[in-house]
Amino acid sequence: MRTSIATVCISGTLEQKMLACAKAGFDGIEIFEQDLTVSPMSPEEVLALANRLGLSLDLFQPFRDFEGVDENTFVANLARAEAKFQLMNRLGISTMLLCSNVGTATINDDELFVTQIRALGELAAGYGVKIAYEALAWGTFVNTYGHSWRIVQKVNHPNVGLCLDSFHILSRGDDPAGIAAIPAEKIFFVQLADAPVLSMDILSWSRHYRVFPGEGAFELDAFMGHLVRSGYDGIVSLEIFNDVFRQSNVERTAVDGMRSLIWLQDKTATLLGAGATTYPLGISALPGAQEASGFDYAEIRTEDPEAVAGMLAQLGFSFRGQHRRKPVTLWSAGNARIIINTQRSRGITAEVSGFGIQVPDATLGTMRATALKAPVVPRHHTVGEQPLHGFTAPDATEVFFGTTATEPAWTAEFGDGSALSDTGSITGIDHINLAQPWQAFDESVLFYTSTLNLAARPGTEVPSPMGLVRSQVLRTTDGAVRLALNIVPHGLEGTGDRAPSYPEHIAVHTDDIISLARQAVAAGMEFLPVPNNYYEDLAARFALSGETLVQLQELNLLYDRDEHGEFLHFYTETVGSMFLEVVQRRGGYDGYGAPNAPVRLAAQFERNRLTTY
Ligand SMILES: O=C(O)c1ccc(O)c(O)c1
Ligand SMILES: [Mg+2]
């Protein structure tokens, strides 16, 4: 499939944009007129740069407010178009995007639209230019692809065809199935954009909140399926108007976009099933997606290993020893393995720096992640050590693939390699919560869902004294691997990719949280204190026995319940920018105690302020 991206998607000068798009692997770009107008490069220089970079210049856009106008305006519009055709000839671009009129159309008459657009096509033909007509969702008279297609059919000119943009179609709740019936040769261009579900006017939604495929809520694989079935074999381009992308690192955003198209082709191939890749669009599938069976480990980087080790010991983790070559130690409890890493930890009190997941075939997982442009973490292993397959996520977390095993082979590299008999009641890692700098959030959602084959759940918002925290869970179907991503409030972003001022956590699960909490307290652990008001509210919301309430309050346990079961959990104190959570799921409870998250954030805020002052 030939891929392209509109220059409007990313930050920087036209030259920087072109370099980044070429480096990310796009075949071509759409030149957004504004980017050219403000550029010191002449059209000829832009063409020369594109040639040097191996980029095709696929589309010139947008040409606005043309059809449905009075005769005088029409004559002026044709003159305006002709100047752009001349410019396009200098750029060597042969397709122009014509947006349906949103501003100057005064006459609602399909016959007039047809006549005027046919005249435009005729003029364009003289310059070797083709017109791709796009129905903007907020077009004054033409705002559905069905309508634009009827007009294009009536225009009946070889130089006039359609531009299909997923946003304009799906934002209106329009059924894209009709695309499959459009003759492929009349689809001149295709633009893809995803978007989160938002309730606002479509223009604002489109201009500010579009995201790359896989980062929003549109069913773009189904959209692509209809396109593939039409027999279309042209360019598939990204056109994302997004305030964050336009101020983020240009190279990273371009890679994020490329990843989205690689992921979408694979999703579409899966949806279409056998024969998917034989359609002329030539979508490529990825090496097989695998369902992760669980966490291999979680890693904490710290220059104060004693503080972290102390907490683990209080929770009943066993010290499994030092790695025979690296400055890392292993602690385990049941299937929960936590690595304390003091390498490159200068200035880091403690942070959640990485994790591993177990898949049936780690090499296959690595091939898939590499195909999705996941940046490899360099790791050396010597003879007798397990090879490590790792990647750096956009939030700088290091993610590794391990092989499904109750006792991973790499644990033998620690201490004397013995598996200690377990005494505690911790059974495994339940979830890992990662703080996201605001500019990495959408990129992280796509990165983790695509490379680790996780599904994104609808997002939530958690009020806290520091601001509203946006939260989204990514998980396997069975919940064996769960990640919770939090966008940290403004001011706590920290520097670089990490969000160190906002605590992240590793949650472990147990079958008996009451005993575990008692043992931890007896071992000297202090939990995050929970205010009395919380327990009064619990008593009002749930018919809990007095005895249960006293027990919860005495141990600073939090409680939630849904139609499936119950959830009990507690939090440790924060060390650096990380803490631990212990959870017990009773029955089929599948959430994360969301109603309790504001209590936790407020308690941490109180606590940190008290210790700071
Ligand atoms: O928001 C707009 O004006 C606009 C312009 C060009 C497009 O292709 C589009 O989808 C929207
Ligand atoms: Mg568009």
Coordinates of C-alpha atoms and ligand atoms in Angstrom, one line a residue, residues 32 61-62 64 97 99 134 136 138 165 168 191 206-207 210 239 241, ligand 1:
F32 CA -0.9 21.7 2.7
Q61 CA -4.7 21.0 -0.8
P62 CA -7.1 22.5 0.1
R64 CA -11.9 25.9 -0.9
L97 CA -8.2 18.4 -3.3
C99 CA -13.4 20.8 -0.4
E134 CA -14.2 15.9 -0.7
L136 CA -16.5 18.2 4.4
W138 CA -19.8 20.8 7.7
D165 CA -11.8 11.2 4.2
H168 CA -16.0 13.4 7.5
Q191 CA -7.4 10.4 3.7
S206 CA -12.1 17.9 13.2
R207 CA -9.7 20.8 13.4
R210 CA -8.2 14.2 15.1
E239 CA -4.7 13.9 7.5
F241 CA -5.4 18.1 12.5
Ligands
LIG1 O1 -10.8 21.6 8.1 C1 -10.7 21.8 6.9 O2 -10.9 22.9 6.4 C2 -10.3 20.7 6.0 C3 -9.5 21.0 4.9 C4 -9.1 19.9 4.1 C5 -9.4 18.6 4.4 O3 -9.1 17.6 3.6 C6 -10.2 18.4 5.5 O4 -10.6 17.1 5.7 C7 -10.6 19.4 6.3

